[in-house]
Coordinates of C-alpha atoms and ligand atoms in Angstrom, one line a residue:
X1 CA -15.0 -65.6 10.4
X2 CA -11.1 -64.6 9.8
X3 CA -10.1 -63.1 6.3
X4 CA -8.7 -65.5 4.1
X5 CA -5.7 -64.2 2.2
X6 CA -4.9 -65.1 -1.6
X7 CA -1.9 -64.9 -3.4
X8 CA -1.7 -61.4 -5.0
X9 CA -3.0 -61.1 -8.5
X10 CA -0.8 -61.7 -11.3
X11 CA 1.6 -63.4 -8.9
X12 CA 2.0 -67.1 -8.3
X13 CA 3.3 -69.8 -5.9
X14 CA 5.5 -72.3 -7.4
X15 CA 4.5 -75.4 -5.6
X16 CA 7.2 -78.0 -4.8
X17 CA 5.7 -80.3 -7.8
X18 CA 6.2 -77.6 -10.1
X19 CA 9.8 -76.5 -8.9
X20 CA 11.9 -79.4 -10.3
X21 CA 10.9 -78.0 -14.0
X22 CA 12.0 -74.5 -12.8
X23 CA 15.4 -76.0 -11.5
X24 CA 15.7 -78.1 -14.7
X25 CA 15.6 -74.9 -16.7
X26 CA 17.6 -73.0 -14.1
X27 CA 20.3 -75.9 -14.3
X28 CA 20.5 -75.6 -18.2
X29 CA 21.0 -72.1 -17.9
X30 CA 23.8 -72.1 -15.6
X31 CA 25.4 -75.0 -17.8
X32 CA 25.0 -72.9 -21.2
X33 CA 26.0 -69.7 -19.8
X34 CA 29.3 -71.4 -18.6
X35 CA 30.0 -72.8 -21.8
X36 CA 29.4 -69.3 -23.8
X37 CA 31.7 -67.7 -20.8
X38 CA 29.2 -65.5 -19.0
X39 CA 29.3 -65.0 -15.5
X40 CA 26.3 -64.7 -13.1
X41 CA 25.6 -61.3 -11.2
X42 CA 23.0 -60.9 -8.7
X43 CA 21.6 -57.3 -7.9
X44 CA 19.0 -56.0 -5.5
X45 CA 15.4 -56.7 -6.6
X46 CA 14.8 -52.9 -5.9
X47 CA 16.4 -50.0 -7.0
X48 CA 16.0 -45.9 -7.0
X49 CA 13.0 -45.3 -9.4
X50 CA 15.1 -42.7 -11.1
X51 CA 17.4 -45.4 -12.6
X52 CA 14.4 -47.2 -14.1
X53 CA 12.7 -43.8 -15.8
X54 CA 16.2 -42.9 -16.9
X55 CA 17.0 -46.1 -18.3
X56 CA 13.6 -47.4 -19.9
X57 CA 12.8 -43.9 -20.9
X58 CA 10.3 -41.6 -18.7
X59 CA 7.6 -42.0 -21.8
X60 CA 7.8 -45.8 -21.8
X61 CA 4.6 -47.9 -21.0
X62 CA 6.7 -49.8 -18.2
X63 CA 7.6 -46.1 -16.6
X64 CA 4.5 -44.6 -17.1
X65 CA 2.0 -47.2 -16.2
X66 CA 3.8 -50.3 -14.6
X67 CA 6.2 -49.3 -11.9
X68 CA 5.8 -50.9 -8.6
X69 CA 6.8 -48.4 -6.3
X70 CA 7.6 -48.7 -2.6
X71 CA 5.9 -46.9 0.0
X72 CA 8.0 -46.7 3.3
X73 CA 5.8 -46.8 6.3
X74 CA 6.0 -44.7 9.6
X75 CA 7.5 -41.4 10.0
X76 CA 10.5 -40.2 8.0
X77 CA 11.6 -37.7 5.2
X78 CA 8.9 -37.2 2.6
X79 CA 11.7 -37.3 0.1
X80 CA 12.9 -40.5 1.3
X81 CA 9.5 -42.3 1.0
X82 CA 8.8 -43.4 -2.8
X83 CA 11.9 -43.3 -4.4
X84 CA 12.2 -47.2 -4.7
X85 CA 10.8 -49.5 -7.3
X86 CA 10.7 -53.2 -7.5
X87 CA 12.9 -53.9 -10.9
X88 CA 10.7 -54.1 -13.8
X89 CA 13.7 -55.8 -15.7
X90 CA 17.4 -56.7 -15.1
X91 CA 19.2 -54.2 -17.1
X92 CA 19.0 -51.1 -16.1
X93 CA 20.3 -52.6 -12.6
X94 CA 23.2 -54.3 -14.3
X95 CA 24.6 -50.9 -16.1
X96 CA 24.3 -49.2 -12.8
X97 CA 26.4 -52.1 -11.0
X98 CA 28.8 -51.8 -14.1
X99 CA 29.2 -48.0 -13.6
X100 CA 29.5 -48.5 -9.8
X101 CA 32.3 -51.0 -9.9
X102 CA 34.1 -49.4 -12.3
X103 CA 34.0 -52.7 -14.4
X104 CA 35.2 -51.1 -17.6
X105 CA 38.6 -50.2 -15.9
X106 CA 39.2 -53.9 -15.5
X107 CA 38.3 -55.6 -18.6
X108 CA 37.1 -54.5 -22.0
X109 CA 34.0 -57.1 -22.4
X110 CA 32.0 -58.0 -19.5
X111 CA 29.4 -60.9 -20.3
X112 CA 27.2 -61.2 -17.5
X113 CA 23.8 -63.3 -16.9
X114 CA 20.9 -63.1 -14.3
X115 CA 18.2 -65.3 -13.2
X116 CA 15.5 -63.9 -11.2
X117 CA 12.2 -62.2 -10.4
X118 CA 11.0 -58.9 -12.2
X119 CA 7.8 -56.6 -11.4
X120 CA 5.2 -54.9 -13.6
X121 CA 1.9 -53.4 -12.4
X122 CA 0.5 -55.0 -15.8
X123 CA -3.2 -56.0 -16.1
X124 CA -2.7 -59.6 -15.7
X125 CA -4.0 -62.2 -18.3
X126 CA -2.6 -65.4 -19.6
X127 CA 1.4 -65.1 -20.0
X128 CA 1.6 -61.8 -18.4
X129 CA 2.0 -61.5 -14.6
X130 CA 3.0 -59.0 -12.2
X131 CA 5.9 -60.8 -10.7
X132 CA 7.4 -63.0 -13.4
X133 CA 10.9 -64.6 -13.7
X134 CA 13.9 -63.9 -16.3
X135 CA 16.7 -65.3 -17.3
X136 CA 19.2 -62.8 -19.2
X137 CA 22.3 -61.6 -20.2
X138 CA 24.1 -58.4 -21.0
X139 CA 27.6 -58.1 -22.6
X140 CA 28.8 -54.4 -21.9
X141 CA 32.1 -52.6 -22.4
X142 CA 34.2 -50.8 -24.8
X143 CA 35.0 -54.0 -26.4
X144 CA 31.4 -55.0 -27.1
X145 CA 30.6 -52.7 -30.3
X146 CA 30.7 -55.8 -32.7
X147 CA 28.2 -57.3 -34.8
X148 CA 29.4 -60.8 -34.3
X149 CA 28.6 -60.2 -30.6
X150 CA 25.0 -59.4 -31.6
X151 CA 25.2 -62.8 -33.2
X152 CA 26.4 -64.5 -30.4
X153 CA 23.9 -63.1 -27.9
X154 CA 20.8 -64.0 -30.4
X155 CA 22.4 -67.7 -30.8
X156 CA 22.6 -67.8 -26.9
X157 CA 18.9 -67.0 -26.7
X158 CA 18.2 -69.5 -29.1
X159 CA 20.2 -72.2 -27.7
X160 CA 18.4 -71.5 -24.4
X161 CA 15.0 -72.1 -25.9
X162 CA 16.0 -75.3 -27.9
X163 CA 17.6 -76.8 -25.0
X164 CA 14.5 -75.8 -22.8
X165 CA 12.6 -78.1 -25.3
X166 CA 11.1 -75.4 -27.7
X167 CA 11.2 -76.8 -30.8
X168 CA 9.0 -73.9 -32.9
X169 CA 9.9 -70.6 -32.7
X170 CA 10.2 -67.2 -34.8
X171 CA 13.1 -65.1 -34.6
X172 CA 12.4 -61.4 -35.8
X173 CA 15.2 -58.8 -35.9
X174 CA 15.4 -55.4 -37.0
X175 CA 17.6 -52.2 -36.7
X176 CA 16.7 -49.0 -35.0
X177 CA 20.2 -47.5 -36.1
X178 CA 22.4 -45.1 -34.0
X179 CA 20.8 -42.2 -32.1
X180 CA 20.4 -39.8 -34.7
X181 CA 18.9 -42.3 -37.0
X182 CA 16.2 -42.8 -34.4
X183 CA 15.6 -39.1 -34.5
X184 CA 15.3 -39.2 -38.2
X185 CA 13.0 -42.4 -38.3
X186 CA 10.8 -40.5 -35.5
X187 CA 10.5 -37.4 -37.8
X188 CA 9.8 -39.7 -41.0
X189 CA 7.0 -41.8 -38.8
X190 CA 5.3 -38.4 -37.3
X191 CA 5.2 -37.0 -40.8
X192 CA 3.5 -40.0 -42.4
X193 CA 1.3 -40.7 -39.6
X194 CA 0.0 -36.9 -39.0
X195 CA -2.7 -37.6 -41.5
X196 CA -3.9 -41.0 -40.1
X197 CA -4.3 -39.9 -36.8
X198 CA -8.3 -40.0 -36.4
X199 CA -7.6 -43.8 -37.5
X200 CA -5.6 -44.7 -34.7
X201 CA -6.7 -46.1 -31.1
X202 CA -6.4 -43.6 -28.1
X203 CA -3.6 -45.4 -26.8
X204 CA -1.6 -44.7 -30.2
X205 CA -3.0 -41.1 -30.2
X206 CA -1.0 -40.6 -26.9
X207 CA 1.9 -42.6 -28.1
X208 CA 2.2 -40.1 -31.3
X209 CA 3.2 -37.5 -28.7
X210 CA 5.3 -39.4 -26.4
X211 CA 6.3 -42.7 -28.1
X212 CA 6.0 -42.6 -31.6
X213 CA 7.7 -45.9 -32.4
X214 CA 5.3 -47.9 -30.3
X215 CA 2.4 -47.4 -32.7
X216 CA 4.4 -49.8 -34.9
X217 CA 3.7 -52.6 -32.8
X218 CA 0.0 -51.8 -31.6
X219 CA -2.1 -55.1 -31.6
X220 CA -5.4 -53.0 -32.5
X221 CA -6.6 -54.0 -35.8
X222 CA -7.2 -50.5 -37.2
X223 CA -3.5 -49.1 -36.0
X224 CA -2.3 -52.3 -37.8
X225 CA -3.9 -51.2 -41.2
X226 CA -2.7 -48.0 -41.1
X227 CA 0.9 -48.8 -40.4
X228 CA 0.7 -51.8 -43.0
X229 CA 0.3 -49.1 -45.7
X230 CA 3.1 -47.0 -44.4
X231 CA 6.0 -48.5 -46.5
X232 CA 8.6 -48.4 -44.2
X233 CA 12.1 -49.1 -45.5
X234 CA 15.2 -48.9 -43.8
X235 CA 16.2 -45.4 -45.5
X236 CA 16.3 -43.9 -42.2
X237 CA 19.4 -45.9 -41.2
X238 CA 23.0 -44.3 -42.1
X239 CA 25.4 -46.2 -44.4
X240 CA 27.3 -47.1 -41.6
X241 CA 24.1 -48.5 -39.3
X242 CA 23.0 -50.5 -42.6
X243 CA 26.4 -52.1 -43.0
X244 CA 26.2 -53.2 -39.1
X245 CA 22.9 -54.5 -39.4
X246 CA 23.9 -56.5 -42.6
X247 CA 26.9 -58.1 -40.8
X248 CA 24.5 -59.2 -37.9
X249 CA 22.6 -60.9 -40.4
X250 CA 25.4 -62.4 -42.3
X251 CA 26.8 -63.9 -39.1
X252 CA 23.5 -65.3 -38.2
X253 CA 23.3 -67.1 -41.6
X254 CA 26.9 -68.4 -41.1
X255 CA 25.6 -70.0 -37.8
X256 CA 22.6 -71.2 -39.6
X257 CA 19.9 -69.5 -37.4
X258 CA 16.9 -68.7 -39.3
X259 CA 15.4 -65.0 -39.0
X260 CA 13.0 -62.8 -40.5
X261 CA 13.7 -59.2 -40.7
X262 CA 10.8 -57.0 -39.4
X263 CA 11.1 -53.4 -40.0
X264 CA 7.8 -53.1 -37.7
X265 CA 9.9 -54.4 -34.7
X266 CA 10.6 -51.4 -32.2
X267 CA 10.5 -52.7 -28.7
X268 CA 9.3 -50.8 -25.7
X269 CA 12.0 -49.5 -23.7
X270 CA 13.9 -46.6 -24.9
X271 CA 17.6 -47.5 -24.4
X272 CA 18.1 -49.6 -27.7
X273 CA 20.3 -48.6 -30.5
X274 CA 20.9 -50.7 -33.6
X275 CA 19.9 -54.2 -33.6
X276 CA 16.7 -55.3 -31.6
X277 CA 15.2 -59.0 -31.9
X278 CA 12.1 -60.8 -30.5
X279 CA 11.6 -64.6 -30.3
X280 CA 7.9 -65.7 -30.3
X281 CA 6.7 -69.1 -29.4
X282 CA 3.4 -71.1 -30.6
X283 CA 0.1 -71.6 -28.8
X284 CA 0.9 -68.8 -26.1
X285 CA -2.1 -66.6 -27.2
X286 CA -1.6 -62.9 -27.3
X287 CA 1.6 -62.5 -24.9
X288 CA 3.6 -65.0 -27.2
X289 CA 7.2 -63.2 -26.8
X290 CA 9.4 -66.0 -25.1
X291 CA 12.1 -63.3 -25.1
X292 CA 13.6 -60.1 -26.5
X293 CA 16.7 -58.0 -26.4
X294 CA 19.1 -56.1 -28.5
X295 CA 21.9 -53.3 -28.5
X296 CA 21.7 -50.3 -26.3
X297 CA 25.2 -48.3 -26.9
X298 CA 23.8 -45.0 -25.1
X299 CA 22.9 -46.5 -21.8
X300 CA 26.1 -46.5 -20.0
X301 CA 26.4 -42.9 -21.4
X302 CA 23.1 -42.1 -20.1
X303 CA 23.6 -43.3 -16.6
X304 CA 27.1 -41.4 -16.4
X305 CA 29.6 -44.2 -16.7
X306 CA 31.1 -43.4 -19.8
X307 CA 32.0 -39.6 -20.8
X308 CA 33.5 -40.4 -24.0
X309 CA 30.6 -42.5 -25.2
X310 CA 32.4 -45.8 -26.0
X311 CA 30.8 -48.2 -23.7
X312 CA 28.3 -50.3 -25.8
X313 CA 26.4 -53.5 -24.6
X314 CA 23.6 -56.0 -26.2
X315 CA 21.7 -58.3 -24.4
X316 CA 18.4 -60.1 -24.2
X317 CA 16.0 -61.6 -21.4
X318 CA 13.7 -65.0 -21.6
X319 CA 10.4 -64.8 -19.8
X320 CA 10.7 -68.1 -17.6
X321 CA 7.1 -68.5 -17.4
X322 CA 6.2 -68.2 -20.8
X323 CA 8.9 -71.0 -21.7
X324 CA 7.4 -73.3 -19.1
X325 CA 3.9 -72.6 -20.5
X326 CA 5.3 -73.7 -24.0
X327 CA 6.9 -76.5 -22.9
X328 CA 3.7 -77.7 -21.3
X329 CA 3.2 -79.8 -18.1
X330 CA 6.0 -82.5 -18.6
X331 CA 7.7 -83.2 -15.5
X332 CA 10.3 -86.0 -16.8
X333 CA 11.1 -89.3 -14.6
X334 CA 14.6 -87.5 -13.8
X335 CA 13.1 -84.3 -12.5
X336 CA 10.7 -86.6 -10.4
X337 CA 13.4 -88.7 -9.1
X338 CA 15.5 -85.9 -7.9
X339 CA 12.4 -85.0 -5.5
X340 CA 12.5 -88.4 -3.9
X341 CA 13.8 -90.1 -0.9
X342 CA 16.5 -93.1 -0.9
X343 CA 14.7 -94.4 2.2
X344 CA 11.9 -94.0 4.3
X345 CA 12.1 -95.3 8.0
X346 CA 9.2 -97.2 9.5
X347 CA 9.1 -97.7 13.3
X348 CA 6.8 -99.9 15.2
X349 CA 6.3 -99.7 19.3
X350 CA 4.2 -101.6 21.5
X351 CA 1.5 -98.9 23.1
X352 CA 3.3 -96.6 25.1
X353 CA 6.7 -97.5 24.1
X354 CA 9.4 -95.2 22.1
X355 CA 12.2 -97.7 21.8
X356 CA 11.9 -98.3 18.1
X357 CA 11.0 -94.7 17.4
X358 CA 14.1 -93.6 19.0
X359 CA 16.1 -95.7 17.2
X360 CA 14.5 -94.6 14.0
X361 CA 15.4 -91.1 14.9
X362 CA 18.8 -91.5 15.6
X363 CA 19.6 -93.6 12.7
X364 CA 17.6 -90.9 10.5
X365 CA 20.1 -88.5 11.9
X366 CA 23.1 -90.8 11.1
X367 CA 21.9 -91.8 7.5
X368 CA 21.4 -88.0 6.8
X369 CA 25.1 -87.4 8.0
X370 CA 26.0 -90.2 5.5
X371 CA 24.4 -88.1 2.7
X372 CA 21.5 -90.6 2.3
X373 CA 18.1 -88.7 1.6
X374 CA 16.1 -89.8 4.6
X375 CA 12.8 -89.3 6.2
X376 CA 10.2 -91.0 8.7
X377 CA 6.8 -90.3 10.3
X378 CA 6.5 -88.1 13.4
X379 CA 3.3 -89.4 13.9
X380 CA 3.6 -92.8 15.6
X381 CA 0.8 -94.3 13.3
X382 CA 0.4 -97.9 12.5
X383 CA 2.5 -100.1 10.3
X384 CA 0.0 -99.6 7.5
X385 CA -0.2 -96.1 7.7
X386 CA 3.5 -95.5 7.8
X387 CA 4.0 -97.7 4.8
X388 CA 1.1 -95.8 2.9
X389 CA 3.5 -92.7 3.4
X390 CA 6.7 -94.3 2.5
X391 CA 5.0 -95.1 -0.9
X392 CA 3.6 -91.7 -1.3
X393 CA 7.1 -90.1 -1.0
X394 CA 8.4 -92.2 -3.8
X395 CA 11.2 -93.5 -1.5
X396 CA 13.5 -96.2 -3.1
X397 CA 13.8 -98.4 -0.1
X398 CA 11.8 -98.6 3.3
X399 CA 13.5 -99.7 6.4
X400 CA 11.3 -101.2 8.9
X401 CA 12.4 -101.3 12.8
X402 CA 10.6 -103.3 15.4
X403 CA 11.1 -105.1 18.6
X404 CA 12.8 -108.2 16.9
X405 CA 14.8 -105.6 14.7
X406 CA 16.2 -103.8 17.8
X407 CA 17.1 -107.1 19.4
X408 CA 19.2 -108.5 16.4
X409 CA 20.9 -105.2 15.4
X410 CA 19.8 -105.8 11.8
X411 CA 16.9 -104.0 10.2
X412 CA 14.6 -105.2 7.3
X413 CA 15.2 -103.2 4.4
X414 CA 12.4 -103.4 1.8
X415 CA 13.0 -102.3 -2.1
X416 CA 9.9 -100.5 -2.7
X417 CA 10.3 -101.3 -6.8
X418 CA 10.9 -105.0 -6.6
X419 CA 9.3 -105.8 -3.4
X420 CA 12.1 -107.9 -2.0
X421 CA 13.4 -107.7 1.5
X422 CA 16.3 -108.6 3.5
X423 CA 17.6 -107.8 7.1
X424 CA 20.6 -105.7 7.1
X425 CA 23.2 -104.8 9.9
X426 CA 23.2 -101.2 11.2
X427 CA 26.7 -100.8 10.2
X428 CA 25.9 -102.1 6.8
X429 CA 23.1 -99.8 6.0
X430 CA 24.5 -96.9 4.5
X431 CA 26.7 -98.9 2.3
X432 CA 23.6 -101.3 1.2
X433 CA 21.4 -98.1 0.0
X434 CA 24.2 -96.4 -1.7
X435 CA 24.8 -99.8 -3.6
Ligands
HAM1 P1 11.2 -57.3 -22.3 O1 11.0 -57.4 -23.9 O2 10.6 -56.3 -21.6 O3 12.6 -57.0 -22.3 O4 11.2 -58.7 -21.5 C1 11.9 -59.6 -22.0 C2 10.8 -60.7 -21.6 O5 10.4 -61.0 -20.3 C3 9.3 -61.0 -22.4 O6 9.7 -61.2 -23.9 C4 8.8 -61.9 -21.9 O7 8.9 -63.1 -22.0 C5 9.1 -61.8 -20.5 N1 7.8 -60.6 -19.9 C6 8.2 -59.5 -19.8 N2 6.8 -59.0 -19.3 C7 6.5 -60.2 -18.8 C8 5.3 -60.0 -17.5 N3 4.5 -59.1 -17.5 N4 4.6 -61.4 -17.8 C9 5.4 -62.5 -18.0 N5 6.4 -62.3 -18.8 C10 6.8 -61.3 -18.8 C11 13.4 -56.7 -21.2 O8 13.1 -56.9 -19.9 C12 14.7 -56.2 -21.4 N6 15.9 -56.0 -20.4 C13 15.6 -57.3 -22.2 C14 16.9 -56.7 -22.4 C15 18.1 -57.5 -22.0 N7 17.6 -56.1 -23.6 C16 18.9 -55.7 -23.4 N8 19.4 -56.6 -22.4

């Protein structure tokens, strides 16, 4: 028996009956981004592994455990073999492209968006995939360091989720402060956690050494208990960072965006500074983050694109699978209709003949050339089987071509909703169907 192949673990086929929901979401995103002044960018789905390591942090979980690195087959330089990885997220690639194209020389603020597949070698579970899709934005430039832009980006994420049909979600925000503040915070945490190391899970013991912030959002019950008693304030933030964070909150209040300040929100990627946020949904189980983002003022500098360190940035990414999961299985009539045909042609010949079939084939081509969505059956089946097929496609009309119709030069057009039928002259068919 031949081996049957299955879709790889943690990846999905998006079948035609589901694609309309994806298209609706993408269309909404394109519309909203236009309204907010963001332009689309498309970067490759793989980049140098080092770009991700440098951007997300060599000690982050994504880089340490989840990178899907490409192995090139065949002969070749060893050096050349494992240097590329599938992108685990979009931010690093976009900053790479921003620098490579000297975009800062052209404008002081660049607002970009992207929609596409991302890849992480995670242990798959509900809502956690190895290939998933994100809708994201990045606002980058010397003119981006403004608390009101943080508020715009957060508002944009909220707007996208609401328009996607998500009614209830929770927005949590926090500030990590400037890089100096982050270091002070790490020091405070290390001091406070040192005596509790025995109570932490194995992962967190490891995080204590390599990524101490992540202990704060560990889901292990024992770790949560330890963290609860840490009494973390925002004293590690400088006056300036506190002022910035207050302004972000004030701007959100002005726009009436409900939020909760969560000192435990730290995020898993190293590039964040100042504002971070996460939006969680209901009924999604443990993987309930619909999207997340924040400010990353050091990344352009870290990647060599900004000697003076004045190019800041802020952005977010939403998980498309999670949005579609949260909005359920609802395919609207409108979405269904976009997949339907205008007309399905049924042809009837005497046994061994192909006259009607050929006329149908020619007409099919003319209809399509006239922008009418049309199809026919390539199997010369019975009238009954062709009509059944016409029905299944959800076609608005059915056009019947038989011997009589060929002689008259007028074909029978049946309205599949009302069941009414009439003869229509060949030259009037497109006009009649288009109404
Ligand atoms: P992230 O929190 O790693 O941030 O991912 C953003 C969103 O992508 C998550 O909230 C989730 O909805 C979705 N997501 C992530 N991993 C998976 C997965 N394995 N399966 C399904 N969905 C997933 C980023 O990626 C940052 N680049 C966001 C950002 C942009 N920050 C600034 N700019």
